[in-house]
Each structure stands twice: as structure tokens, then as C-alpha cells.
PDB file of C-alpha atoms in Angstrom:
ATOM      1  CA  MET A   1       0.060   0.532   0.003  1.00  0.00           C
ATOM      2  CA  GLN A   2       1.602   3.303  -1.473  1.00  0.00           C
ATOM      3  CA  GLU A   3       2.098   5.885   1.844  1.00  0.00           C
ATOM      4  CA  GLN A   4       0.151   8.927   2.224  1.00  0.00           C
ATOM      5  CA  ARG A   5       1.999  11.916   1.334  1.00  0.00           C
ATOM      6  CA  ARG A   6       3.372  14.484   3.768  1.00  0.00           C
ATOM      7  CA  GLU A   7       1.060  17.746   3.027  1.00  0.00           C
ATOM      8  CA  ILE A   8       4.833  19.784   4.168  1.00  0.00           C
ATOM      9  CA  THR A   9       4.890  23.634   5.305  1.00  0.00           C
ATOM     10  CA  THR A  10       7.266  26.835   4.838  1.00  0.00           C
ATOM     11  CA  ALA A  11       8.468  28.412   8.226  1.00  0.00           C
ATOM     12  CA  ALA A  12       8.635  31.329   6.423  1.00  0.00           C
ATOM     13  CA  GLY A  13       6.756  34.077   7.617  1.00  0.00           C
ATOM     14  CA  PHE A  14       3.542  35.480   5.642  1.00  0.00           C
ATOM     15  CA  GLY A  15       2.812  38.043   7.734  1.00  0.00           C
ATOM     16  CA  PRO A  16       3.143  41.706   7.415  1.00  0.00           C
ATOM     17  CA  PRO A  17       5.152  42.693   4.144  1.00  0.00           C
ATOM     18  CA  ILE A  18       7.929  44.777   5.147  1.00  0.00           C
ATOM     19  CA  VAL A  19       8.145  47.768   3.492  1.00  0.00           C
ATOM     20  CA  GLU A  20      10.812  49.406   1.852  1.00  0.00           C
ATOM     21  CA  THR A  21      10.962  53.169   0.750  1.00  0.00           C
ATOM     22  CA  ARG A  22      13.365  53.068  -2.616  1.00  0.00           C
ATOM     23  CA  PHE A  23      16.255  54.592  -0.478  1.00  0.00           C
ATOM     24  CA  GLU A  24      16.406  51.706   2.187  1.00  0.00           C
ATOM     25  CA  LYS A  25      15.593  49.374  -1.503  1.00  0.00           C
ATOM     26  CA  LEU A  26      18.848  50.530  -3.372  1.00  0.00           C
ATOM     27  CA  ARG A  27      21.072  51.148   0.121  1.00  0.00           C
ATOM     28  CA  ARG A  28      20.604  47.337   0.400  1.00  0.00           C
ATOM     29  CA  GLU A  29      20.336  46.922  -2.994  1.00  0.00           C
ATOM     30  CA  VAL A  30      23.662  48.822  -4.030  1.00  0.00           C
ATOM     31  CA  PRO A  31      26.622  47.272  -1.430  1.00  0.00           C
ATOM     32  CA  ASN A  32      24.985  43.780  -2.174  1.00  0.00           C
ATOM     33  CA  PHE A  33      26.088  44.386  -6.404  1.00  0.00           C
ATOM     34  CA  ILE A  34      29.241  46.138  -5.914  1.00  0.00           C
ATOM     35  CA  ARG A  35      30.588  42.475  -4.086  1.00  0.00           C
ATOM     36  CA  LYS A  36      28.693  40.382  -6.437  1.00  0.00           C
ATOM     37  CA  ASN A  37      30.007  42.854  -9.589  1.00  0.00           C
ATOM     38  CA  ARG A  38      33.185  44.216  -7.884  1.00  0.00           C
ATOM     39  CA  ARG A  39      36.606  42.737 -10.595  1.00  0.00           C
ATOM     40  CA  LEU A  40      33.263  43.921 -13.791  1.00  0.00           C
ATOM     41  CA  LEU A  41      34.761  47.378 -14.524  1.00  0.00           C
ATOM     42  CA  LEU A  42      38.242  46.633 -14.095  1.00  0.00           C
ATOM     43  CA  ARG A  43      37.983  43.917 -17.519  1.00  0.00           C
ATOM     44  CA  ARG A  44      38.996  45.417 -20.399  1.00  0.00           C
ATOM     45  CA  ALA A  45      35.755  42.764 -21.765  1.00  0.00           C
ATOM     46  CA  PHE A  46      33.430  44.794 -19.942  1.00  0.00           C
ATOM     47  CA  TRP A  47      34.793  48.155 -21.413  1.00  0.00           C
ATOM     48  CA  GLN A  48      34.920  46.204 -24.622  1.00  0.00           C
ATOM     49  CA  ILE A  49      31.730  44.678 -24.960  1.00  0.00           C
ATOM     50  CA  LEU A  50      29.635  47.721 -24.131  1.00  0.00           C
ATOM     51  CA  PRO A  51      29.755  49.645 -28.230  1.00  0.00           C
ATOM     52  CA  GLN A  52      28.983  46.117 -29.132  1.00  0.00           C
ATOM     53  CA  LEU A  53      25.492  46.242 -27.233  1.00  0.00           C
ATOM     54  CA  ALA A  54      25.356  49.708 -29.170  1.00  0.00           C
ATOM     55  CA  ALA A  55      26.349  48.921 -32.231  1.00  0.00           C
ATOM     56  CA  ALA A  56      24.072  45.267 -32.639  1.00  0.00           C
ATOM     57  CA  ARG A  57      20.557  47.399 -31.741  1.00  0.00           C
ATOM     58  CA  THR A  58      21.059  49.559 -34.811  1.00  0.00           C
ATOM     59  CA  ARG A  59      20.584  45.718 -36.690  1.00  0.00           C
ATOM     60  CA  LYS A  60      17.757  44.408 -38.114  1.00  0.00           C
ATOM     61  CA  ARG A  61      16.582  41.196 -37.106  1.00  0.00           C
ATOM     62  CA  VAL A  62      13.577  38.996 -36.424  1.00  0.00           C
ATOM     63  CA  LEU A  63      13.671  38.227 -32.807  1.00  0.00           C
ATOM     64  CA  ILE A  64      11.613  41.459 -32.246  1.00  0.00           C
ATOM     65  CA  ASP A  65       8.639  41.307 -34.563  1.00  0.00           C
ATOM     66  CA  ASP A  66       8.261  37.994 -34.558  1.00  0.00           C
ATOM     67  CA  GLY A  67       5.970  37.223 -31.245  1.00  0.00           C
ATOM     68  CA  VAL A  68       7.570  34.182 -29.090  1.00  0.00           C
ATOM     69  CA  PHE A  69       7.648  34.699 -25.896  1.00  0.00           C
ATOM     70  CA  ARG A  70      11.147  34.503 -24.685  1.00  0.00           C
ATOM     71  CA  PHE A  71      12.417  32.716 -21.863  1.00  0.00           C
ATOM     72  CA  VAL A  72      15.047  31.499 -19.115  1.00  0.00           C
ATOM     73  CA  GLY A  73      13.808  29.648 -16.221  1.00  0.00           C
ATOM     74  CA  THR A  74      15.552  29.348 -12.840  1.00  0.00           C
ATOM     75  CA  HIS A  75      15.700  28.684  -9.388  1.00  0.00           C
ATOM     76  CA  HIS A  76      16.808  29.956  -5.809  1.00  0.00           C
ATOM     77  CA  LYS A  77      20.602  29.618  -5.609  1.00  0.00           C
ATOM     78  CA  VAL A  78      20.507  28.554  -9.435  1.00  0.00           C
ATOM     79  CA  MET A  79      22.030  31.156 -11.541  1.00  0.00           C
ATOM     80  CA  THR A  80      19.209  34.160 -11.067  1.00  0.00           C
ATOM     81  CA  THR A  81      21.721  36.929 -10.558  1.00  0.00           C
ATOM     82  CA  TYR A  82      24.083  35.522 -13.364  1.00  0.00           C
ATOM     83  CA  PHE A  83      21.466  35.525 -16.316  1.00  0.00           C
ATOM     84  CA  SER A  84      19.309  38.444 -15.121  1.00  0.00           C
ATOM     85  CA  ALA A  85      22.575  41.085 -15.361  1.00  0.00           C
ATOM     86  CA  VAL A  86      23.135  38.949 -18.886  1.00  0.00           C
ATOM     87  CA  LEU A  87      19.162  38.803 -20.381  1.00  0.00           C
ATOM     88  CA  LYS A  88      19.011  42.180 -19.224  1.00  0.00           C
ATOM     89  CA  LEU A  89      22.370  43.492 -21.229  1.00  0.00           C
ATOM     90  CA  LEU A  90      21.557  41.159 -23.722  1.00  0.00           C
ATOM     91  CA  GLY A  91      17.983  42.056 -24.638  1.00  0.00           C
ATOM     92  CA  PHE A  92      19.272  45.839 -24.413  1.00  0.00           C
ATOM     93  CA  GLY A  93      21.713  44.839 -27.510  1.00  0.00           C
ATOM     94  CA  LEU A  94      18.544  43.394 -28.997  1.00  0.00           C
ATOM     95  CA  GLY A  95      15.704  45.593 -29.013  1.00  0.00           C
ATOM     96  CA  VAL A  96      14.272  43.264 -27.133  1.00  0.00           C
ATOM     97  CA  PRO A  97      11.526  44.499 -24.328  1.00  0.00           C
ATOM     98  CA  TYR A  98      13.309  42.466 -21.044  1.00  0.00           C
ATOM     99  CA  GLY A  99      11.512  41.637 -17.945  1.00  0.00           C
ATOM    100  CA  LYS A 100      11.610  39.413 -14.752  1.00  0.00           C
ATOM    101  CA  ILE A 101       9.511  37.937 -12.133  1.00  0.00           C
ATOM    102  CA  TYR A 102       8.620  35.637  -9.838  1.00  0.00           C
ATOM    103  CA  SER A 103       5.320  33.881  -9.951  1.00  0.00           C
ATOM    104  CA  ASP A 104       3.207  36.397 -11.509  1.00  0.00           C
ATOM    105  CA  HIS A 105       3.031  36.059 -15.442  1.00  0.00           C
ATOM    106  CA  PRO A 106       5.389  38.661 -17.042  1.00  0.00           C
ATOM    107  CA  ILE A 107       3.098  41.529 -18.621  1.00  0.00           C
ATOM    108  CA  PRO A 108       2.327  40.992 -22.416  1.00  0.00           C
ATOM    109  CA  GLN A 109       5.781  43.546 -24.302  1.00  0.00           C
ATOM    110  CA  LYS A 110       7.573  42.271 -22.289  1.00  0.00           C
ATOM    111  CA  ARG A 111       9.185  39.247 -24.680  1.00  0.00           C
ATOM    112  CA  LEU A 112      12.759  38.399 -23.139  1.00  0.00           C
ATOM    113  CA  VAL A 113      11.584  37.127 -19.600  1.00  0.00           C
ATOM    114  CA  LEU A 114      13.639  35.952 -16.882  1.00  0.00           C
ATOM    115  CA  ALA A 115      11.139  33.400 -14.778  1.00  0.00           C
ATOM    116  CA  MET A 116      13.639  33.244 -11.650  1.00  0.00           C
ATOM    117  CA  HIS A 117      11.483  30.025 -10.434  1.00  0.00           C
ATOM    118  CA  SER A 118      10.354  28.765 -13.774  1.00  0.00           C
ATOM    119  CA  LYS A 119       6.732  29.941 -12.433  1.00  0.00           C
ATOM    120  CA  LEU A 120       4.688  29.995 -15.490  1.00  0.00           C
ATOM    121  CA  SER A 121       1.432  28.724 -17.151  1.00  0.00           C
ATOM    122  CA  LEU A 122       2.830  28.146 -20.382  1.00  0.00           C
ATOM    123  CA  PRO A 123      -0.544  27.183 -22.309  1.00  0.00           C
ATOM    124  CA  GLN A 124      -1.074  31.215 -21.655  1.00  0.00           C
ATOM    125  CA  LEU A 125       1.986  31.579 -23.070  1.00  0.00           C
ATOM    126  CA  ALA A 126       1.966  30.370 -26.420  1.00  0.00           C
ATOM    127  CA  PRO A 127       4.332  30.184 -28.688  1.00  0.00           C
ATOM    128  CA  TYR A 128       7.025  29.861 -26.711  1.00  0.00           C
ATOM    129  CA  ARG A 129      10.758  29.301 -26.271  1.00  0.00           C
ATOM    130  CA  GLY A 130      12.015  28.309 -22.893  1.00  0.00           C
ATOM    131  CA  VAL A 131      15.764  27.370 -21.532  1.00  0.00           C
ATOM    132  CA  HIS A 132      15.476  25.797 -17.535  1.00  0.00           C
ATOM    133  CA  ILE A 133      18.194  25.924 -15.358  1.00  0.00           C
ATOM    134  CA  MET A 134      18.452  22.862 -13.329  1.00  0.00           C
ATOM    135  CA  ARG A 135      20.848  22.508 -10.538  1.00  0.00           C
ATOM    136  CA  ASP A 136      20.696  19.352  -7.099  1.00  0.00           C
ATOM    137  CA  PRO A 137      18.445  20.607  -5.318  1.00  0.00           C
ATOM    138  CA  ARG A 138      20.034  19.234  -2.052  1.00  0.00           C
ATOM    139  CA  ASP A 139      23.454  21.794  -3.541  1.00  0.00           C
ATOM    140  CA  MET A 140      20.008  24.384  -3.869  1.00  0.00           C
ATOM    141  CA  ILE A 141      19.571  23.518   0.168  1.00  0.00           C
ATOM    142  CA  VAL A 142      22.381  23.645   1.509  1.00  0.00           C
ATOM    143  CA  SER A 143      23.222  27.142  -0.564  1.00  0.00           C
ATOM    144  CA  GLY A 144      20.193  28.778   0.429  1.00  0.00           C
ATOM    145  CA  TYR A 145      20.463  27.494   3.936  1.00  0.00           C
ATOM    146  CA  HIS A 146      24.025  29.989   4.793  1.00  0.00           C
ATOM    147  CA  TYR A 147      22.513  32.637   2.361  1.00  0.00           C
ATOM    148  CA  HIS A 148      19.273  32.749   3.975  1.00  0.00           C
ATOM    149  CA  LYS A 149      20.987  33.447   7.419  1.00  0.00           C
ATOM    150  CA  TRP A 150      22.238  36.420   5.895  1.00  0.00           C
ATOM    151  CA  THR A 151      20.250  38.387   3.278  1.00  0.00           C
ATOM    152  CA  HIS A 152      18.495  41.204   3.097  1.00  0.00           C
ATOM    153  CA  GLU A 153      16.158  40.419   0.924  1.00  0.00           C
ATOM    154  CA  THR A 154      13.048  41.197   2.559  1.00  0.00           C
ATOM    155  CA  TRP A 155      10.833  38.063   2.343  1.00  0.00           C
ATOM    156  CA  ALA A 156      12.972  36.254   4.503  1.00  0.00           C
ATOM    157  CA  ARG A 157      12.719  38.575   7.353  1.00  0.00           C
ATOM    158  CA  ARG A 158       9.221  39.276   6.765  1.00  0.00           C
ATOM    159  CA  PRO A 159       7.601  37.904  10.126  1.00  0.00           C
ATOM    160  CA  ASP A 160       5.209  35.030  10.903  1.00  0.00           C
ATOM    161  CA  ASP A 161       1.390  34.596  13.291  1.00  0.00           C
ATOM    162  CA  ASN A 162       4.319  35.200  16.383  1.00  0.00           C
ATOM    163  CA  GLY A 163       6.455  37.986  15.448  1.00  0.00           C
ATOM    164  CA  ILE A 164       9.169  35.527  13.818  1.00  0.00           C
ATOM    165  CA  SER A 165      11.223  35.705  10.793  1.00  0.00           C
ATOM    166  CA  TYR A 166      12.083  32.752   9.214  1.00  0.00           C
ATOM    167  CA  GLN A 167      15.628  33.425   9.065  1.00  0.00           C
ATOM    168  CA  GLN A 168      15.999  34.430  13.169  1.00  0.00           C
ATOM    169  CA  LYS A 169      14.400  30.846  13.049  1.00  0.00           C
ATOM    170  CA  LEU A 170      17.327  30.120  11.029  1.00  0.00           C
ATOM    171  CA  ASN A 171      20.003  31.618  13.067  1.00  0.00           C
ATOM    172  CA  GLN A 172      18.475  30.512  16.482  1.00  0.00           C
ATOM    173  CA  ALA A 173      18.666  26.737  15.438  1.00  0.00           C
ATOM    174  CA  ASN A 174      21.654  24.422  15.694  1.00  0.00           C
ATOM    175  CA  LYS A 175      22.977  23.546  11.632  1.00  0.00           C
ATOM    176  CA  GLU A 176      20.752  19.888  11.491  1.00  0.00           C
ATOM    177  CA  GLU A 177      17.652  21.641  12.869  1.00  0.00           C
ATOM    178  CA  GLY A 178      17.797  24.997  10.383  1.00  0.00           C
ATOM    179  CA  LEU A 179      18.816  22.398   7.550  1.00  0.00           C
ATOM    180  CA  PHE A 180      15.578  20.572   8.515  1.00  0.00           C
ATOM    181  CA  LEU A 181      13.961  23.956   8.062  1.00  0.00           C
ATOM    182  CA  GLU A 182      15.452  25.081   4.467  1.00  0.00           C
ATOM    183  CA  ILE A 183      14.742  21.012   3.747  1.00  0.00           C
ATOM    184  CA  ASN A 184      11.139  21.496   4.455  1.00  0.00           C
ATOM    185  CA  HIS A 185      10.954  25.589   2.662  1.00  0.00           C
ATOM    186  CA  PHE A 186      12.785  23.726  -0.669  1.00  0.00           C
ATOM    187  CA  ILE A 187       9.750  20.703  -0.512  1.00  0.00           C
ATOM    188  CA  PHE A 188       6.543  23.559   0.023  1.00  0.00           C
ATOM    189  CA  PHE A 189       7.998  26.098  -2.964  1.00  0.00           C
ATOM    190  CA  TYR A 190       8.910  23.319  -5.550  1.00  0.00           C
ATOM    191  CA  ARG A 191       8.077  19.970  -5.198  1.00  0.00           C
ATOM    192  CA  ASP A 192       5.110  20.278  -6.846  1.00  0.00           C
ATOM    193  CA  LEU A 193       6.182  22.313  -9.559  1.00  0.00           C
ATOM    194  CA  LEU A 194       9.680  19.593 -10.524  1.00  0.00           C
ATOM    195  CA  GLU A 195       7.076  16.872 -10.590  1.00  0.00           C
ATOM    196  CA  ASN A 196       4.742  18.096 -12.911  1.00  0.00           C
ATOM    197  CA  TRP A 197       7.893  19.473 -14.684  1.00  0.00           C
ATOM    198  CA  ASP A 198       7.330  18.340 -18.394  1.00  0.00           C
ATOM    199  CA  LEU A 199      11.385  17.360 -19.638  1.00  0.00           C
ATOM    200  CA  ASP A 200       9.704  16.568 -22.671  1.00  0.00           C
ATOM    201  CA  ASP A 201       8.475  19.460 -23.728  1.00  0.00           C
ATOM    202  CA  PRO A 202      10.535  20.339 -27.739  1.00  0.00           C
ATOM    203  CA  ASP A 203      10.164  24.075 -27.023  1.00  0.00           C
ATOM    204  CA  ILE A 204      12.096  24.039 -23.868  1.00  0.00           C
ATOM    205  CA  LEU A 205      16.009  23.773 -23.432  1.00  0.00           C
ATOM    206  CA  GLU A 206      17.414  21.393 -20.449  1.00  0.00           C
ATOM    207  CA  VAL A 207      20.421  22.729 -18.338  1.00  0.00           C
ATOM    208  CA  ALA A 208      22.342  21.487 -15.675  1.00  0.00           C
ATOM    209  CA  TYR A 209      23.897  23.778 -13.753  1.00  0.00           C
ATOM    210  CA  GLU A 210      26.381  21.458 -13.415  1.00  0.00           C
ATOM    211  CA  ASP A 211      27.055  21.067 -17.615  1.00  0.00           C
ATOM    212  CA  LEU A 212      27.092  24.607 -16.919  1.00  0.00           C
ATOM    213  CA  MET A 213      30.012  25.693 -14.344  1.00  0.00           C
ATOM    214  CA  GLY A 214      31.798  22.187 -16.416  1.00  0.00           C
ATOM    215  CA  GLU A 215      34.929  23.283 -19.721  1.00  0.00           C
ATOM    216  CA  GLY A 216      31.775  22.997 -22.467  1.00  0.00           C
ATOM    217  CA  ARG A 217      30.507  25.654 -20.997  1.00  0.00           C
ATOM    218  CA  ASP A 218      31.115  27.727 -24.520  1.00  0.00           C
ATOM    219  CA  GLN A 219      29.339  24.980 -26.435  1.00  0.00           C
ATOM    220  CA  ILE A 220      26.431  25.374 -23.995  1.00  0.00           C
ATOM    221  CA  TYR A 221      26.210  28.870 -23.944  1.00  0.00           C
ATOM    222  CA  HIS A 222      25.957  28.572 -27.974  1.00  0.00           C
ATOM    223  CA  ASN A 223      23.383  25.783 -27.545  1.00  0.00           C
ATOM    224  CA  ILE A 224      21.401  27.925 -24.665  1.00  0.00           C
ATOM    225  CA  PHE A 225      21.093  31.683 -27.549  1.00  0.00           C
ATOM    226  CA  SER A 226      20.851  28.878 -30.252  1.00  0.00           C
ATOM    227  CA  HIS A 227      17.632  27.678 -28.712  1.00  0.00           C
ATOM    228  CA  LEU A 228      16.975  30.938 -28.283  1.00  0.00           C
ATOM    229  CA  GLY A 229      16.980  31.547 -31.987  1.00  0.00           C
ATOM    230  CA  VAL A 230      19.020  34.417 -31.539  1.00  0.00           C
ATOM    231  CA  ILE A 231      21.890  33.816 -34.870  1.00  0.00           C
ATOM    232  CA  ASP A 232      25.015  35.664 -36.330  1.00  0.00           C
ATOM    233  CA  ARG A 233      26.666  38.220 -34.559  1.00  0.00           C
ATOM    234  CA  ASP A 234      23.852  38.738 -32.222  1.00  0.00           C
ATOM    235  CA  LEU A 235      24.893  35.156 -30.820  1.00  0.00           C
ATOM    236  CA  ASP A 236      28.458  35.669 -30.687  1.00  0.00           C
ATOM    237  CA  LEU A 237      27.400  39.185 -28.770  1.00  0.00           C
ATOM    238  CA  ALA A 238      25.133  36.714 -26.648  1.00  0.00           C
ATOM    239  CA  VAL A 239      27.707  34.312 -25.598  1.00  0.00           C
ATOM    240  CA  LYS A 240      30.891  37.279 -24.551  1.00  0.00           C
ATOM    241  CA  LEU A 241      27.927  38.048 -22.441  1.00  0.00           C
ATOM    242  CA  MET A 242      27.672  34.986 -20.789  1.00  0.00           C
ATOM    243  CA  ARG A 243      32.040  34.586 -20.473  1.00  0.00           C
ATOM    244  CA  LEU A 244      31.499  38.223 -18.614  1.00  0.00           C
ATOM    245  CA  PHE A 245      29.332  37.132 -16.365  1.00  0.00           C
ATOM    246  CA  GLU A 246      31.388  34.221 -15.171  1.00  0.00           C
ATOM    247  CA  ALA A 247      31.122  34.065 -11.176  1.00  0.00           C
ATOM    248  CA  GLY A 248      34.809  34.242 -11.284  1.00  0.00           C
ATOM    249  CA  SER A 249      34.728  37.022 -13.736  1.00  0.00           C
ATOM    250  CA  ARG A 250      32.682  39.162 -11.395  1.00  0.00           C
ATOM    251  CA  SER A 251      33.959  38.573  -7.707  1.00  0.00           C
ATOM    252  CA  GLY A 252      36.973  37.211  -7.882  1.00  0.00           C
ATOM    253  CA  LEU A 253      36.136  34.354  -6.307  1.00  0.00           C
ATOM    254  CA  LYS A 254      38.036  30.808  -7.544  1.00  0.00           C
ATOM    255  CA  ASP A 255      36.746  28.247  -8.228  1.00  0.00           C
ATOM    256  CA  GLY A 256      35.079  25.273  -5.455  1.00  0.00           C
ATOM    257  CA  LYS A 257      35.883  28.601  -2.850  1.00  0.00           C
ATOM    258  CA  VAL A 258      33.703  29.468   0.238  1.00  0.00           C
ATOM    259  CA  SER A 259      33.052  33.493   0.755  1.00  0.00           C
ATOM    260  CA  GLU A 260      30.556  32.975   3.399  1.00  0.00           C
ATOM    261  CA  LYS A 261      27.815  36.123   3.186  1.00  0.00           C
ATOM    262  CA  SER A 262      28.490  36.729  -0.250  1.00  0.00           C
ATOM    263  CA  HIS A 263      25.059  35.626  -3.001  1.00  0.00           C
ATOM    264  CA  LEU A 264      27.978  33.774  -4.515  1.00  0.00           C
ATOM    265  CA  ARG A 265      28.897  31.429  -1.669  1.00  0.00           C
ATOM    266  CA  SER A 266      30.711  29.435  -3.551  1.00  0.00           C
ATOM    267  CA  GLY A 267      28.802  27.730  -6.929  1.00  0.00           C
ATOM    268  CA  ARG A 268      30.817  24.192  -6.087  1.00  0.00           C
ATOM    269  CA  SER A 269      29.055  21.573  -6.717  1.00  0.00           C
ATOM    270  CA  GLY A 270      28.179  18.130  -4.501  1.00  0.00           C
ATOM    271  CA  GLN A 271      28.214  20.558  -1.919  1.00  0.00           C
ATOM    272  CA  TRP A 272      26.125  18.558  -0.082  1.00  0.00           C
ATOM    273  CA  LYS A 273      28.045  15.296   1.033  1.00  0.00           C
ATOM    274  CA  ALA A 274      30.370  18.156   3.361  1.00  0.00           C
ATOM    275  CA  GLU A 275      26.905  19.801   4.643  1.00  0.00           C
ATOM    276  CA  LEU A 276      24.389  17.012   5.200  1.00  0.00           C
ATOM    277  CA  ASN A 277      23.707  14.700   7.329  1.00  0.00           C
ATOM    278  CA  ALA A 278      22.357  10.919   7.227  1.00  0.00           C
ATOM    279  CA  ASP A 279      19.110  12.119   8.577  1.00  0.00           C
ATOM    280  CA  HIS A 280      19.050  15.074   6.240  1.00  0.00           C
ATOM    281  CA  VAL A 281      20.379  13.104   3.546  1.00  0.00           C
ATOM    282  CA  ALA A 282      17.444  10.417   4.561  1.00  0.00           C
ATOM    283  CA  TYR A 283      14.089  13.081   4.399  1.00  0.00           C
ATOM    284  CA  ILE A 284      15.034  14.081   1.287  1.00  0.00           C
ATOM    285  CA  GLU A 285      14.860  10.963  -0.739  1.00  0.00           C
ATOM    286  CA  ARG A 286      11.583  10.205   1.133  1.00  0.00           C
ATOM    287  CA  GLU A 287      10.126  13.336  -0.129  1.00  0.00           C
ATOM    288  CA  LEU A 288      12.473  14.304  -3.151  1.00  0.00           C
ATOM    289  CA  GLY A 289      13.545  10.901  -4.628  1.00  0.00           C
ATOM    290  CA  SER A 290      11.607  10.871  -7.558  1.00  0.00           C
ATOM    291  CA  VAL A 291      12.842  14.735  -8.650  1.00  0.00           C
ATOM    292  CA  LEU A 292      16.116  13.919  -7.725  1.00  0.00           C
ATOM    293  CA  ARG A 293      15.953  10.805 -10.507  1.00  0.00           C
ATOM    294  CA  LYS A 294      13.464  12.747 -12.702  1.00  0.00           C
ATOM    295  CA  PHE A 295      16.257  14.918 -12.984  1.00  0.00           C
ATOM    296  CA  GLY A 296      19.410  12.421 -13.304  1.00  0.00           C
ATOM    297  CA  TYR A 297      19.995  13.116  -9.615  1.00  0.00           C
TER     298      TYR A 297
END
């Protein structure tokens, strides 16, 4: 007899949202942006690509008027800030309206979109061409746990009915308990989405995060934007942007090195093996085993 599926909730608070002024938001985001991109302005490649982006806007192309909705779907701790920077600049160069969404639908005039959590009602957006970036859920959980303990994102500081935020709960708990909180948060937010994700959709290119960290990533960059319909000099420009915004190029962080209190903490694949204990692994297998196998983990 099949075991009944457990209903799992998150410890994140759903109390009154934290309201920030524009100044407060800039004061929070600008230092983080500088930390993530501190080496970028020192690179010749950055200054060389700016006139190429400007020149690209003068070229004729089909992307603007073909009516196809193009998106890159990621997940939390799966290169969201990376693709946000690349797609925003590429959209400028191609003259295609760019937008970023979380769980809501993009406004109609946005034709190139970063779906931060891959939560899209695709039948309503057809015709579409998309790329889905997936990472080992166990690494997402570990990365999320460390990030959520210090992040300034307002949702993590939003109180629950008892006035305690998710971030406070993580910092009050020991590591074992905190990781269980993060596992449940992941399950609550992503399990249904990933179980129902269509891996056979011919209009969506599936890309593994781990491959984007490997030696053959230039070819993957090419495949991503070819699939989205970018061609010729625009395709070369897209690949250059991907190279430019690689984590090591932006922050100076060497592959595998850990930087606490950084959005780009490590990026290393397989870090879960050193962080999760046997009880964590068994719990993830019980609740997310089908997702792990579906995506080849």
C-alpha cells in the first residue's frame, strides 16, 4: 500500500510585508551589487562589449516582431543574478523588451523574460521558446540555508504569526535543525513544480547547472541562445556576455572557494555531501527522491 503523501509547510513568515522606501532598497541592493561585481569594471572585456551592445541595436532582426515569448527559467540559488545581468544587457542589444518575474505572469510587452522560479503558465504564453536551468536540489538546499541566514531580502525577514522571521528561526536553530527548516522550505516551494515539469517539451531546452560549471560551457552558452533564436553576430554577443558574467570574472571568487555572506558563496557542485548528515539525506530521499531521479541526480 502506497504511503500517503505528507503535506509539508515552510517556516517562512506570511505576516505583514516589510515595506521599504526606494532609498532603503537602494541602500540594501547597491552594496550587494558591488560585492557581486567588484571585478567587472576592472576587466577590459566589459568596456569592449559596451560599444558592441550599442552597435547591435542598429541591426535588423526577427526577434522583435515574431511574437514568440522567450524565457530562461531558473530557481533560487541557480544562477538567477547571473542570467538577470546577461538577459538585461542582451535585451538592450537586441532591442527586445526584457522583464524579470517571480511567480506572476510577465506583462505582455516583455518578450525576453527571466522566470526566477520557473513558475509559468506556459499554455497561456504560447508560442514560446524557453531554457530551463536545473541544479541538484540538495545543493540548492545547502546554498539556500547559508544565504538565508544573512540575506537582506525582505521575504526572509517577514514575521510569522508569532512575530518571528524565517531568518531569525535559521539563526536560532543549530545547523542540523536549520537544514531541516530549509529542506521543508524547498519542498513547500518547489516539489509540486518539479514533479510536474515537462522534460519532453520540445520548446524548452534543459540545461544542468553542473554542466554550466564545466569545461564545455562555451558550447552550452551557444546552445542556449541558438535555441532561443539568436543568430549570427547577436549569438556571438550573447556568448561573450555569458563569459563576462561568470561568477569568477565578476567577484574574483575562485572555483570551489567559499565566501560566507556572499550571494556567490561557492557555486561548487556536490557541496551537500559535506553539509548534510544521514538524517537529512534520508529525509530528502523520502520526500524528493522522485525529483532527484527525474532530473538525473
